[in-house]
Amino acid sequence: AQSVTQLGSHVSVSEGALVLLRCNYSSSVPPYLFWYVQYPNQGLQLLLKYTSAATLVKGINGFEAEFKKSETSFHLTKPSAHMSDAAEYFCAVMVRERDDKIIFGKGTRLHILP
Amino acid sequence: EAGVTQFPSHSVIEKGQTVTLRCDPISGHDNLYWYRRVMGKEIKFLLHFVKESKQDESGMPNNRFLAERTGGTYSTLKVQPAELEDSGVYFCASSHGGRRAFFGQGTRLTVV
């Protein structure tokens, strides 16, 4: 069975500081991994996706994530936080089978301090 | 290209009433998924349609929930009768050929 653990339900960083949101996964087979973001009063938006190509994946809005098989991790980073990054972020896993369901983590709410 | 559309955006109903949520997937997407997020918890899978067939309904909480996708286009999720613990945000997503899933904005259901 697949699962995702996000460390920290709330993370606060200062504007301009590094953003690091942690995600560890469990999967019996090589997974697809995702980060989604939900801005206030909006739906879920895909930030980036790992599908077995490059282990460092670049997404939208300056975010990137690195797949580390040895650590079963897929942490999300951004070098310099912006006020507009305040949102809730979800790490997710999908088994590499066609059309399988996505399993989400509990989410991490990112707060940006001025 | 139109995205995944969900109706209504918000619904407040009394315990024991019936509510029907609707999801219009992206045109041509055979896969349609329903998810739910109860306050403070993770987004949980409810079920998966491939065209009009239920591929996986392992996440449906109980028989008060009924999902349909007549004709393989839009889908409805009916809750009857609604209970307080059904409150949450219901998301719909669609995809084509196992590629990226697109999510709707969700329906926030409040049962009072």
PDB file of C-alpha atoms in Angstrom:
ATOM      1  CA  ALA A   1       0.000   0.000   0.000  1.00  0.00           C
ATOM      2  CA  GLN A   2       1.099   3.528  -0.694  1.00  0.00           C
ATOM      3  CA  SER A   3       1.215   6.314   1.867  1.00  0.00           C
ATOM      4  CA  VAL A   4       2.595   9.786   2.306  1.00  0.00           C
ATOM      5  CA  THR A   5       3.806  11.554   5.429  1.00  0.00           C
ATOM      6  CA  GLN A   6       4.224  15.295   5.546  1.00  0.00           C
ATOM      7  CA  LEU A   7       6.235  16.591   8.479  1.00  0.00           C
ATOM      8  CA  GLY A   8       4.698  19.660  10.022  1.00  0.00           C
ATOM      9  CA  SER A   9       1.108  20.723   9.546  1.00  0.00           C
ATOM     10  CA  HIS A  10       2.208  24.376   9.724  1.00  0.00           C
ATOM     11  CA  VAL A  11       5.480  25.916   8.568  1.00  0.00           C
ATOM     12  CA  SER A  12       6.388  29.583   8.887  1.00  0.00           C
ATOM     13  CA  VAL A  13       9.202  31.249   6.993  1.00  0.00           C
ATOM     14  CA  SER A  14      10.214  34.848   6.513  1.00  0.00           C
ATOM     15  CA  GLU A  15       9.779  36.505   3.153  1.00  0.00           C
ATOM     16  CA  GLY A  16      12.953  35.903   1.161  1.00  0.00           C
ATOM     17  CA  ALA A  17      13.978  32.872   3.184  1.00  0.00           C
ATOM     18  CA  LEU A  18      14.295  29.294   2.012  1.00  0.00           C
ATOM     19  CA  VAL A  19      11.132  27.226   1.910  1.00  0.00           C
ATOM     20  CA  LEU A  20      11.471  23.543   2.775  1.00  0.00           C
ATOM     21  CA  LEU A  21       8.412  21.319   3.052  1.00  0.00           C
ATOM     22  CA  ARG A  22       9.128  17.720   3.902  1.00  0.00           C
ATOM     23  CA  CYS A  23       7.503  14.660   2.420  1.00  0.00           C
ATOM     24  CA  ASN A  24       8.279  10.994   2.859  1.00  0.00           C
ATOM     25  CA  TYR A  25       6.504   8.266   0.970  1.00  0.00           C
ATOM     26  CA  SER A  26       5.956   4.572   1.243  1.00  0.00           C
ATOM     27  CA  SER A  27       5.385   2.477  -1.837  1.00  0.00           C
ATOM     28  CA  SER A  28       5.983  -1.144  -2.694  1.00  0.00           C
ATOM     29  CA  VAL A  29       6.616  -0.250  -6.314  1.00  0.00           C
ATOM     30  CA  PRO A  30       8.257   2.761  -7.943  1.00  0.00           C
ATOM     31  CA  PRO A  31       5.800   5.593  -7.535  1.00  0.00           C
ATOM     32  CA  TYR A  32       4.780   8.749  -9.237  1.00  0.00           C
ATOM     33  CA  LEU A  33       5.072  11.640  -6.791  1.00  0.00           C
ATOM     34  CA  PHE A  34       3.333  14.993  -6.815  1.00  0.00           C
ATOM     35  CA  TRP A  35       3.117  18.259  -4.994  1.00  0.00           C
ATOM     36  CA  TYR A  36      -0.176  20.115  -5.140  1.00  0.00           C
ATOM     37  CA  VAL A  37      -0.965  23.568  -3.803  1.00  0.00           C
ATOM     38  CA  GLN A  38      -4.260  25.012  -2.683  1.00  0.00           C
ATOM     39  CA  TYR A  39      -4.491  28.770  -2.440  1.00  0.00           C
ATOM     40  CA  PRO A  40      -7.299  30.242  -0.362  1.00  0.00           C
ATOM     41  CA  ASN A  41     -10.703  29.706  -1.931  1.00  0.00           C
ATOM     42  CA  GLN A  42      -9.237  27.866  -4.896  1.00  0.00           C
ATOM     43  CA  GLY A  43      -8.943  24.281  -6.070  1.00  0.00           C
ATOM     44  CA  LEU A  44      -5.937  21.994  -6.064  1.00  0.00           C
ATOM     45  CA  GLN A  45      -3.235  22.999  -8.498  1.00  0.00           C
ATOM     46  CA  LEU A  46      -0.362  20.783  -9.583  1.00  0.00           C
ATOM     47  CA  LEU A  47       3.012  22.284  -8.642  1.00  0.00           C
ATOM     48  CA  LEU A  48       5.232  19.534  -9.989  1.00  0.00           C
ATOM     49  CA  LYS A  49       5.392  15.838 -10.724  1.00  0.00           C
ATOM     50  CA  TYR A  50       8.052  13.132 -10.592  1.00  0.00           C
ATOM     51  CA  THR A  51       7.591  10.278 -13.045  1.00  0.00           C
ATOM     52  CA  SER A  52      11.027   8.615 -13.117  1.00  0.00           C
ATOM     53  CA  ALA A  53      12.870  10.962 -15.415  1.00  0.00           C
ATOM     54  CA  ALA A  54      15.194  13.459 -13.689  1.00  0.00           C
ATOM     55  CA  THR A  55      15.282  13.153  -9.905  1.00  0.00           C
ATOM     56  CA  LEU A  56      15.272  16.939  -9.518  1.00  0.00           C
ATOM     57  CA  VAL A  57      11.945  18.209 -10.695  1.00  0.00           C
ATOM     58  CA  LYS A  58      11.222  21.860 -11.366  1.00  0.00           C
ATOM     59  CA  GLY A  59       7.711  23.162 -11.008  1.00  0.00           C
ATOM     60  CA  ILE A  60       5.799  26.370 -11.264  1.00  0.00           C
ATOM     61  CA  ASN A  61       6.429  29.526  -9.241  1.00  0.00           C
ATOM     62  CA  GLY A  62      10.075  28.669  -8.588  1.00  0.00           C
ATOM     63  CA  PHE A  63       9.419  25.485  -6.641  1.00  0.00           C
ATOM     64  CA  GLU A  64      11.385  22.297  -7.086  1.00  0.00           C
ATOM     65  CA  ALA A  65      11.563  18.887  -5.456  1.00  0.00           C
ATOM     66  CA  GLU A  66      14.153  16.150  -5.383  1.00  0.00           C
ATOM     67  CA  PHE A  67      13.301  12.464  -5.450  1.00  0.00           C
ATOM     68  CA  LYS A  68      15.625  10.509  -3.164  1.00  0.00           C
ATOM     69  CA  LYS A  69      14.932   6.812  -3.346  1.00  0.00           C
ATOM     70  CA  SER A  70      17.381   5.921  -0.571  1.00  0.00           C
ATOM     71  CA  GLU A  71      15.573   8.249   1.812  1.00  0.00           C
ATOM     72  CA  THR A  72      12.081   7.684   0.349  1.00  0.00           C
ATOM     73  CA  SER A  73      11.728  11.441   0.327  1.00  0.00           C
ATOM     74  CA  PHE A  74      10.376  14.070  -2.027  1.00  0.00           C
ATOM     75  CA  HIS A  75      10.919  17.373  -0.225  1.00  0.00           C
ATOM     76  CA  LEU A  76       9.688  20.614  -1.779  1.00  0.00           C
ATOM     77  CA  THR A  77      11.934  23.671  -1.803  1.00  0.00           C
ATOM     78  CA  LYS A  78      12.002  27.238  -3.001  1.00  0.00           C
ATOM     79  CA  PRO A  79      15.090  29.405  -2.535  1.00  0.00           C
ATOM     80  CA  SER A  80      13.277  32.611  -1.650  1.00  0.00           C
ATOM     81  CA  ALA A  81       9.771  32.764  -0.222  1.00  0.00           C
ATOM     82  CA  HIS A  82       7.276  35.299  -1.461  1.00  0.00           C
ATOM     83  CA  MET A  83       4.136  36.470   0.286  1.00  0.00           C
ATOM     84  CA  SER A  84       2.075  34.950  -2.508  1.00  0.00           C
ATOM     85  CA  ASP A  85       3.394  31.482  -1.594  1.00  0.00           C
ATOM     86  CA  ALA A  86       1.170  31.375   1.469  1.00  0.00           C
ATOM     87  CA  ALA A  87      -1.066  28.387   0.850  1.00  0.00           C
ATOM     88  CA  GLU A  88      -1.559  24.756   1.772  1.00  0.00           C
ATOM     89  CA  TYR A  89       0.718  22.231   0.112  1.00  0.00           C
ATOM     90  CA  PHE A  90      -0.007  18.557  -0.393  1.00  0.00           C
ATOM     91  CA  CYS A  91       2.422  15.809  -1.211  1.00  0.00           C
ATOM     92  CA  ALA A  92       0.879  12.857  -3.033  1.00  0.00           C
ATOM     93  CA  VAL A  93       1.797   9.471  -4.446  1.00  0.00           C
ATOM     94  CA  MET A  94       0.354   7.352  -7.209  1.00  0.00           C
ATOM     95  CA  VAL A  95       1.239   3.808  -8.125  1.00  0.00           C
ATOM     96  CA  ARG A  96       2.761   3.609 -11.587  1.00  0.00           C
ATOM     97  CA  GLU A  97      -0.219   1.934 -13.073  1.00  0.00           C
ATOM     98  CA  ARG A  98      -2.521   3.552 -15.500  1.00  0.00           C
ATOM     99  CA  ASP A  99      -5.202   5.683 -14.011  1.00  0.00           C
ATOM    100  CA  ASP A 100      -4.675   4.687 -10.424  1.00  0.00           C
ATOM    101  CA  LYS A 101      -5.876   6.873  -7.591  1.00  0.00           C
ATOM    102  CA  ILE A 102      -3.695   9.482  -5.907  1.00  0.00           C
ATOM    103  CA  ILE A 103      -2.930   9.161  -2.182  1.00  0.00           C
ATOM    104  CA  PHE A 104      -2.466  12.484  -0.410  1.00  0.00           C
ATOM    105  CA  GLY A 105      -0.585  13.543   2.662  1.00  0.00           C
ATOM    106  CA  LYS A 106      -2.291  15.586   5.355  1.00  0.00           C
ATOM    107  CA  GLY A 107      -1.041  18.861   3.976  1.00  0.00           C
ATOM    108  CA  THR A 108       1.286  21.569   5.232  1.00  0.00           C
ATOM    109  CA  ARG A 109       0.088  25.133   5.582  1.00  0.00           C
ATOM    110  CA  LEU A 110       2.853  27.554   4.678  1.00  0.00           C
ATOM    111  CA  HIS A 111       2.839  30.943   6.397  1.00  0.00           C
ATOM    112  CA  ILE A 112       5.038  33.746   5.082  1.00  0.00           C
ATOM    113  CA  LEU A 113       6.204  36.294   7.637  1.00  0.00           C
ATOM    114  CA  PRO A 114       6.885  39.851   6.459  1.00  0.00           C
TER     115      PRO A 114
ATOM    116  CA  GLU B   1      -9.828  24.471 -22.500  1.00  0.00           C
ATOM    117  CA  ALA B   2     -12.422  24.426 -19.721  1.00  0.00           C
ATOM    118  CA  GLY B   3     -11.280  22.865 -16.485  1.00  0.00           C
ATOM    119  CA  VAL B   4     -13.053  20.546 -14.087  1.00  0.00           C
ATOM    120  CA  THR B   5     -16.199  22.252 -12.840  1.00  0.00           C
ATOM    121  CA  GLN B   6     -18.014  21.461  -9.638  1.00  0.00           C
ATOM    122  CA  PHE B   7     -21.461  22.577  -8.493  1.00  0.00           C
ATOM    123  CA  PRO B   8     -22.371  23.986  -6.088  1.00  0.00           C
ATOM    124  CA  SER B   9     -19.319  25.661  -4.615  1.00  0.00           C
ATOM    125  CA  HIS B  10     -20.927  25.697  -1.189  1.00  0.00           C
ATOM    126  CA  SER B  11     -23.851  23.844   0.331  1.00  0.00           C
ATOM    127  CA  VAL B  12     -25.306  24.078   3.800  1.00  0.00           C
ATOM    128  CA  ILE B  13     -27.924  21.477   4.670  1.00  0.00           C
ATOM    129  CA  GLU B  14     -29.541  20.101   7.764  1.00  0.00           C
ATOM    130  CA  LYS B  15     -28.797  16.674   9.122  1.00  0.00           C
ATOM    131  CA  GLY B  16     -31.057  14.134   7.490  1.00  0.00           C
ATOM    132  CA  GLN B  17     -31.480  16.047   4.253  1.00  0.00           C
ATOM    133  CA  THR B  18     -30.211  14.981   0.857  1.00  0.00           C
ATOM    134  CA  VAL B  19     -27.543  16.761  -1.141  1.00  0.00           C
ATOM    135  CA  THR B  20     -26.307  16.117  -4.662  1.00  0.00           C
ATOM    136  CA  LEU B  21     -22.926  17.318  -5.806  1.00  0.00           C
ATOM    137  CA  ARG B  22     -22.063  17.534  -9.467  1.00  0.00           C
ATOM    138  CA  CYS B  23     -18.775  17.314 -11.314  1.00  0.00           C
ATOM    139  CA  ASP B  24     -18.200  18.130 -14.969  1.00  0.00           C
ATOM    140  CA  PRO B  25     -14.843  16.723 -16.044  1.00  0.00           C
ATOM    141  CA  ILE B  26     -12.676  18.025 -18.826  1.00  0.00           C
ATOM    142  CA  SER B  27     -14.141  16.949 -22.135  1.00  0.00           C
ATOM    143  CA  GLY B  28     -12.635  13.682 -23.343  1.00  0.00           C
ATOM    144  CA  HIS B  29     -11.330  12.594 -19.953  1.00  0.00           C
ATOM    145  CA  ASP B  30     -12.421   9.025 -19.306  1.00  0.00           C
ATOM    146  CA  ASN B  31     -11.197   8.963 -15.712  1.00  0.00           C
ATOM    147  CA  LEU B  32     -13.148  10.772 -13.036  1.00  0.00           C
ATOM    148  CA  TYR B  33     -12.287  10.700  -9.345  1.00  0.00           C
ATOM    149  CA  TRP B  34     -14.039  11.895  -6.221  1.00  0.00           C
ATOM    150  CA  TYR B  35     -12.087  12.872  -3.106  1.00  0.00           C
ATOM    151  CA  ARG B  36     -13.099  14.320   0.227  1.00  0.00           C
ATOM    152  CA  ARG B  37     -11.309  16.355   2.839  1.00  0.00           C
ATOM    153  CA  VAL B  38     -12.806  16.447   6.278  1.00  0.00           C
ATOM    154  CA  MET B  39     -11.632  19.402   8.344  1.00  0.00           C
ATOM    155  CA  GLY B  40      -8.053  19.011   9.518  1.00  0.00           C
ATOM    156  CA  LYS B  41      -7.530  15.658   7.886  1.00  0.00           C
ATOM    157  CA  GLU B  42      -6.014  14.443   4.651  1.00  0.00           C
ATOM    158  CA  ILE B  43      -7.692  14.419   1.276  1.00  0.00           C
ATOM    159  CA  LYS B  44      -9.142  10.945   0.944  1.00  0.00           C
ATOM    160  CA  PHE B  45     -10.039   9.034  -2.177  1.00  0.00           C
ATOM    161  CA  LEU B  46     -13.693   8.084  -2.530  1.00  0.00           C
ATOM    162  CA  LEU B  47     -14.063   6.466  -5.923  1.00  0.00           C
ATOM    163  CA  HIS B  48     -12.892   6.281  -9.497  1.00  0.00           C
ATOM    164  CA  PHE B  49     -14.933   6.063 -12.688  1.00  0.00           C
ATOM    165  CA  VAL B  50     -13.627   4.964 -16.040  1.00  0.00           C
ATOM    166  CA  LYS B  51     -16.221   6.293 -18.417  1.00  0.00           C
ATOM    167  CA  GLU B  52     -19.511   5.233 -16.828  1.00  0.00           C
ATOM    168  CA  SER B  53     -18.126   2.269 -14.888  1.00  0.00           C
ATOM    169  CA  LYS B  54     -16.980   2.305 -11.294  1.00  0.00           C
ATOM    170  CA  GLN B  55     -13.371   1.178 -11.382  1.00  0.00           C
ATOM    171  CA  ASP B  56     -12.710   1.502  -7.667  1.00  0.00           C
ATOM    172  CA  GLU B  57     -15.151   2.551  -4.963  1.00  0.00           C
ATOM    173  CA  SER B  58     -13.108   1.358  -2.020  1.00  0.00           C
ATOM    174  CA  GLY B  59     -13.089   4.797  -0.421  1.00  0.00           C
ATOM    175  CA  MET B  60     -16.833   5.309  -0.218  1.00  0.00           C
ATOM    176  CA  PRO B  61     -17.573   5.685   3.497  1.00  0.00           C
ATOM    177  CA  ASN B  62     -20.957   3.958   3.625  1.00  0.00           C
ATOM    178  CA  ASN B  63     -24.150   3.298   1.708  1.00  0.00           C
ATOM    179  CA  ARG B  64     -25.445   6.809   2.306  1.00  0.00           C
ATOM    180  CA  PHE B  65     -23.162   7.867  -0.535  1.00  0.00           C
ATOM    181  CA  LEU B  66     -24.165   7.137  -4.121  1.00  0.00           C
ATOM    182  CA  ALA B  67     -22.095   8.147  -7.125  1.00  0.00           C
ATOM    183  CA  GLU B  68     -23.199   7.966 -10.724  1.00  0.00           C
ATOM    184  CA  ARG B  69     -21.750   8.859 -14.063  1.00  0.00           C
ATOM    185  CA  THR B  70     -24.414   8.326 -16.630  1.00  0.00           C
ATOM    186  CA  GLY B  71     -23.147   8.334 -20.201  1.00  0.00           C
ATOM    187  CA  GLY B  72     -19.588   8.719 -19.051  1.00  0.00           C
ATOM    188  CA  THR B  73     -19.746  12.491 -18.921  1.00  0.00           C
ATOM    189  CA  TYR B  74     -20.626  14.376 -15.769  1.00  0.00           C
ATOM    190  CA  SER B  75     -20.881  12.690 -12.404  1.00  0.00           C
ATOM    191  CA  THR B  76     -23.056  13.194  -9.364  1.00  0.00           C
ATOM    192  CA  LEU B  77     -22.392  12.303  -5.759  1.00  0.00           C
ATOM    193  CA  LYS B  78     -25.482  12.050  -3.618  1.00  0.00           C
ATOM    194  CA  VAL B  79     -25.458  11.941   0.156  1.00  0.00           C
ATOM    195  CA  GLN B  80     -28.716  10.666   1.641  1.00  0.00           C
ATOM    196  CA  PRO B  81     -29.382  11.198   4.472  1.00  0.00           C
ATOM    197  CA  ALA B  82     -26.567  13.572   5.349  1.00  0.00           C
ATOM    198  CA  GLU B  83     -24.887  13.329   8.746  1.00  0.00           C
ATOM    199  CA  LEU B  84     -22.765  15.868  10.593  1.00  0.00           C
ATOM    200  CA  GLU B  85     -19.551  13.947   9.876  1.00  0.00           C
ATOM    201  CA  ASP B  86     -20.154  14.296   6.137  1.00  0.00           C
ATOM    202  CA  SER B  87     -19.124  17.942   6.331  1.00  0.00           C
ATOM    203  CA  GLY B  88     -15.999  18.737   4.377  1.00  0.00           C
ATOM    204  CA  VAL B  89     -14.737  19.692   0.969  1.00  0.00           C
ATOM    205  CA  TYR B  90     -15.500  17.316  -1.883  1.00  0.00           C
ATOM    206  CA  PHE B  91     -13.081  17.416  -4.784  1.00  0.00           C
ATOM    207  CA  CYS B  92     -13.502  15.990  -8.221  1.00  0.00           C
ATOM    208  CA  ALA B  93     -10.651  15.292 -10.621  1.00  0.00           C
ATOM    209  CA  SER B  94     -10.386  14.000 -14.165  1.00  0.00           C
ATOM    210  CA  SER B  95      -7.590  12.612 -16.275  1.00  0.00           C
ATOM    211  CA  HIS B  96      -6.937  11.021 -19.612  1.00  0.00           C
ATOM    212  CA  GLY B  97      -4.729   8.005 -20.165  1.00  0.00           C
ATOM    213  CA  GLY B  98      -3.080   7.967 -16.759  1.00  0.00           C
ATOM    214  CA  ARG B  99      -1.522  11.365 -17.197  1.00  0.00           C
ATOM    215  CA  ARG B 100      -1.945  14.382 -14.999  1.00  0.00           C
ATOM    216  CA  ALA B 101      -5.141  14.661 -12.987  1.00  0.00           C
ATOM    217  CA  PHE B 102      -6.917  18.021 -13.043  1.00  0.00           C
ATOM    218  CA  PHE B 103      -8.865  19.011  -9.970  1.00  0.00           C
ATOM    219  CA  GLY B 104     -11.963  21.120  -9.595  1.00  0.00           C
ATOM    220  CA  GLN B 105     -12.327  23.857  -7.033  1.00  0.00           C
ATOM    221  CA  GLY B 106     -14.281  21.624  -4.704  1.00  0.00           C
ATOM    222  CA  THR B 107     -17.678  21.774  -3.060  1.00  0.00           C
ATOM    223  CA  ARG B 108     -17.702  22.787   0.562  1.00  0.00           C
ATOM    224  CA  LEU B 109     -20.471  20.860   2.287  1.00  0.00           C
ATOM    225  CA  THR B 110     -21.640  21.850   5.739  1.00  0.00           C
ATOM    226  CA  VAL B 111     -24.161  19.677   7.540  1.00  0.00           C
ATOM    227  CA  VAL B 112     -25.781  21.381  10.528  1.00  0.00           C
TER     228      VAL B 112
END
